[in-house]
PDB file of C-alpha atoms in Angstrom:
ATOM      1  CA  UNK A1244     -31.300  14.032 -51.774  1.00 54.00           C
ATOM      2  CA  UNK A1245     -29.750  12.647 -48.630  1.00 54.00           C
ATOM      3  CA  UNK A1246     -26.137  11.547 -48.439  1.00 55.00           C
ATOM      4  CA  UNK A1247     -24.527   8.576 -46.731  1.00 57.00           C
ATOM      5  CA  UNK A1248     -25.592   7.633 -43.234  1.00 54.00           C
ATOM      6  CA  UNK A1249     -23.460   7.957 -40.122  1.00 56.00           C
ATOM      7  CA  UNK A1250     -21.229   4.952 -40.853  1.00 59.00           C
ATOM      8  CA  UNK A1251     -20.792   5.477 -44.594  1.00 58.00           C
ATOM      9  CA  UNK A1252     -23.880   3.414 -45.476  1.00 57.00           C
ATOM     10  CA  UNK A1253     -26.479   4.931 -47.722  1.00 57.00           C
ATOM     11  CA  UNK A1254     -29.213   6.672 -45.813  1.00 54.00           C
ATOM     12  CA  UNK A1255     -32.352   4.521 -45.814  1.00 53.00           C
ATOM     13  CA  UNK A1256     -34.337   7.689 -46.299  1.00 55.00           C
ATOM     14  CA  UNK A1257     -32.580   8.365 -49.586  1.00 53.00           C
ATOM     15  CA  UNK A1258     -34.947   8.992 -52.423  1.00 56.00           C
ATOM     16  CA  UNK A1259     -35.034   5.935 -54.658  1.00 57.00           C
ATOM     17  CA  UNK A1260     -38.046   6.655 -56.822  1.00 51.00           C
ATOM     18  CA  UNK A1261     -41.765   6.251 -56.421  1.00 56.00           C
ATOM     19  CA  UNK A1262     -42.943   3.809 -53.763  1.00 60.00           C
ATOM     20  CA  UNK A1263     -43.947   0.506 -55.341  1.00 60.00           C
ATOM     21  CA  UNK A1264     -46.089  -1.950 -53.445  1.00 64.00           C
ATOM     22  CA  UNK A1265     -45.260  -5.609 -54.000  1.00 60.00           C
ATOM     23  CA  UNK A1266     -47.632  -7.254 -56.425  1.00 58.00           C
ATOM     24  CA  UNK A1267     -48.603 -10.828 -55.751  1.00 62.00           C
ATOM     25  CA  UNK A1268     -48.650 -13.038 -58.839  1.00 57.00           C
ATOM     26  CA  UNK A1269     -52.131 -13.661 -60.088  1.00 56.00           C
ATOM     27  CA  UNK A1270     -53.344 -16.988 -61.382  1.00 53.00           C
ATOM     28  CA  UNK A1271     -54.495 -16.944 -64.973  1.00 51.00           C
ATOM     29  CA  UNK A1272     -58.241 -17.458 -65.268  1.00 62.00           C
ATOM     30  CA  UNK A1273     -57.899 -20.321 -67.741  1.00 70.00           C
ATOM     31  CA  UNK A1274     -55.182 -22.467 -66.232  1.00 73.00           C
ATOM     32  CA  UNK A1275     -54.975 -25.516 -68.513  1.00 70.00           C
ATOM     33  CA  UNK A1276     -53.314 -27.521 -65.723  1.00 67.00           C
ATOM     34  CA  UNK A1277     -56.171 -26.892 -63.271  1.00 72.00           C
ATOM     35  CA  UNK A1278     -58.771 -29.630 -62.725  1.00 75.00           C
ATOM     36  CA  UNK A1279     -61.850 -29.109 -64.874  1.00 74.00           C
ATOM     37  CA  UNK A1280     -65.119 -31.040 -64.883  1.00 78.00           C
ATOM     38  CA  UNK A1281     -65.453 -33.360 -67.859  1.00 74.00           C
ATOM     39  CA  UNK A1282     -69.275 -33.203 -67.825  1.00 77.00           C
ATOM     40  CA  UNK A1283     -69.544 -36.798 -69.018  1.00 77.00           C
ATOM     41  CA  UNK A1284     -73.172 -37.859 -68.695  1.00 82.00           C
ATOM     42  CA  UNK A1285     -73.755 -40.881 -66.484  1.00 83.00           C
ATOM     43  CA  UNK A1286     -77.031 -42.654 -67.134  1.00 88.00           C
ATOM     44  CA  UNK A1287     -78.351 -44.694 -64.194  1.00 91.00           C
ATOM     45  CA  UNK A1288     -78.407 -48.432 -64.837  1.00 91.00           C
ATOM     46  CA  UNK A1289     -81.000 -49.312 -62.209  1.00 92.00           C
ATOM     47  CA  UNK A1290     -78.448 -51.386 -60.290  1.00 90.00           C
ATOM     48  CA  UNK A1291     -77.516 -49.509 -57.111  1.00 91.00           C
ATOM     49  CA  UNK A1292     -74.030 -51.042 -56.846  1.00 90.00           C
ATOM     50  CA  UNK A1293     -73.178 -50.242 -60.466  1.00 91.00           C
ATOM     51  CA  UNK A1294     -74.645 -46.745 -60.250  1.00 92.00           C
ATOM     52  CA  UNK A1295     -72.545 -46.022 -57.148  1.00 92.00           C
ATOM     53  CA  UNK A1296     -69.398 -47.040 -59.043  1.00 92.00           C
ATOM     54  CA  UNK A1297     -70.315 -44.868 -62.029  1.00 90.00           C
ATOM     55  CA  UNK A1298     -71.085 -41.912 -59.739  1.00 90.00           C
ATOM     56  CA  UNK A1299     -67.569 -42.311 -58.298  1.00 90.00           C
ATOM     57  CA  UNK A1300     -66.258 -41.270 -61.724  1.00 88.00           C
ATOM     58  CA  UNK A1301     -67.414 -37.726 -60.939  1.00 85.00           C
ATOM     59  CA  UNK A1302     -64.580 -37.528 -58.386  1.00 85.00           C
ATOM     60  CA  UNK A1303     -62.083 -37.000 -61.203  1.00 86.00           C
ATOM     61  CA  UNK A1304     -63.745 -33.668 -62.019  1.00 84.00           C
ATOM     62  CA  UNK A1305     -62.013 -32.178 -58.982  1.00 84.00           C
ATOM     63  CA  UNK A1306     -58.634 -33.891 -59.266  1.00 84.00           C
ATOM     64  CA  UNK A1307     -55.523 -33.127 -61.246  1.00 83.00           C
ATOM     65  CA  UNK A1308     -54.891 -35.550 -64.083  1.00 83.00           C
ATOM     66  CA  UNK A1309     -52.378 -37.579 -62.101  1.00 86.00           C
ATOM     67  CA  UNK A1310     -55.151 -38.402 -59.601  1.00 87.00           C
ATOM     68  CA  UNK A1311     -57.489 -39.847 -62.243  1.00 90.00           C
ATOM     69  CA  UNK A1312     -55.750 -43.236 -62.457  1.00 93.00           C
ATOM     70  CA  UNK A1313     -56.511 -44.106 -58.840  1.00 94.00           C
ATOM     71  CA  UNK A1314     -60.227 -43.343 -59.293  1.00 92.00           C
ATOM     72  CA  UNK A1315     -60.442 -45.205 -62.614  1.00 93.00           C
ATOM     73  CA  UNK A1316     -58.726 -48.264 -61.141  1.00 96.00           C
ATOM     74  CA  UNK A1317     -61.025 -48.189 -58.109  1.00 95.00           C
ATOM     75  CA  UNK A1318     -64.146 -47.984 -60.295  1.00 94.00           C
ATOM     76  CA  UNK A1319     -62.842 -50.718 -62.613  1.00 96.00           C
ATOM     77  CA  UNK A1320     -62.159 -52.979 -59.613  1.00 96.00           C
ATOM     78  CA  UNK A1321     -65.674 -52.338 -58.256  1.00 95.00           C
ATOM     79  CA  UNK A1322     -67.349 -53.078 -61.592  1.00 94.00           C
ATOM     80  CA  UNK A1323     -65.233 -56.208 -62.072  1.00 95.00           C
ATOM     81  CA  UNK A1324     -66.187 -57.415 -58.575  1.00 93.00           C
ATOM     82  CA  UNK A1325     -69.881 -56.823 -59.370  1.00 90.00           C
ATOM     83  CA  UNK A1326     -69.569 -58.904 -62.552  1.00 90.00           C
ATOM     84  CA  UNK A1327     -67.719 -61.649 -60.694  1.00 91.00           C
ATOM     85  CA  UNK A1328     -70.507 -61.725 -58.110  1.00 88.00           C
ATOM     86  CA  UNK A1329     -73.028 -62.244 -60.909  1.00 84.00           C
ATOM     87  CA  UNK A1330     -71.110 -65.311 -62.057  1.00 83.00           C
ATOM     88  CA  UNK A1331     -71.074 -66.715 -58.521  1.00 80.00           C
ATOM     89  CA  UNK A1332     -74.857 -66.471 -58.037  1.00 70.00           C
ATOM     90  CA  UNK A1333     -76.763 -69.663 -58.665  1.00 74.00           C
ATOM     91  CA  UNK A1334     -78.880 -69.322 -61.755  1.00 69.00           C
ATOM     92  CA  UNK A1335     -82.187 -70.975 -62.527  1.00 74.00           C
ATOM     93  CA  UNK A1336     -82.086 -74.759 -62.629  1.00 75.00           C
ATOM     94  CA  UNK A1337     -81.140 -76.256 -65.951  1.00 74.00           C
ATOM     95  CA  UNK A1338     -84.033 -77.779 -67.900  1.00 81.00           C
ATOM     96  CA  UNK A1339     -84.158 -81.560 -67.880  1.00 83.00           C
ATOM     97  CA  UNK A1340     -82.390 -83.262 -70.747  1.00 80.00           C
ATOM     98  CA  UNK A1341     -84.764 -84.443 -73.489  1.00 83.00           C
ATOM     99  CA  UNK A1342     -85.260 -88.222 -73.789  1.00 76.00           C
ATOM    100  CA  UNK A1343     -83.625 -89.806 -76.765  1.00 64.00           C
ATOM    101  CA  UNK A1344     -85.626 -92.060 -79.081  1.00 61.00           C
ATOM    102  CA  UNK A1345     -82.551 -94.312 -79.403  1.00 60.00           C
ATOM    103  CA  UNK A1346     -82.882 -95.629 -75.886  1.00 55.00           C
ATOM    104  CA  UNK A1347     -80.680 -98.637 -75.131  1.00 56.00           C
ATOM    105  CA  UNK A1348     -83.680-100.496 -73.678  1.00 59.00           C
ATOM    106  CA  UNK A1349     -85.553-100.604 -76.954  1.00 54.00           C
ATOM    107  CA  UNK A1350     -84.891-103.695 -79.022  1.00 58.00           C
ATOM    108  CA  UNK A1351     -86.411-103.488 -82.435  1.00 57.00           C
ATOM    109  CA  UNK A1352     -85.522-106.355 -84.637  1.00 54.00           C
TER     110      UNK A1352
END
């Protein structure tokens, strides 16, 4: 065993035990805080705009929970806009009003 160094400091070559290499912390395999796919099935509706919004929901599979709100709000806004657009489209013309038998021009006395 070596003694103190030249200026009274311990000799760096002093035996301190077996050499230990630093170990980096390992991530647990099942980290409950890690993003995980939800595997929620999304059935196509046949409407391209709606299907694109529903497909956007898959983005949350790769985000931490605090990122879900932004995606959900974006999808909700898109679906709401699509419904609003449906209300704004002109529909088929209304059928003509039926004629009443109590017409003011008929004078039965």
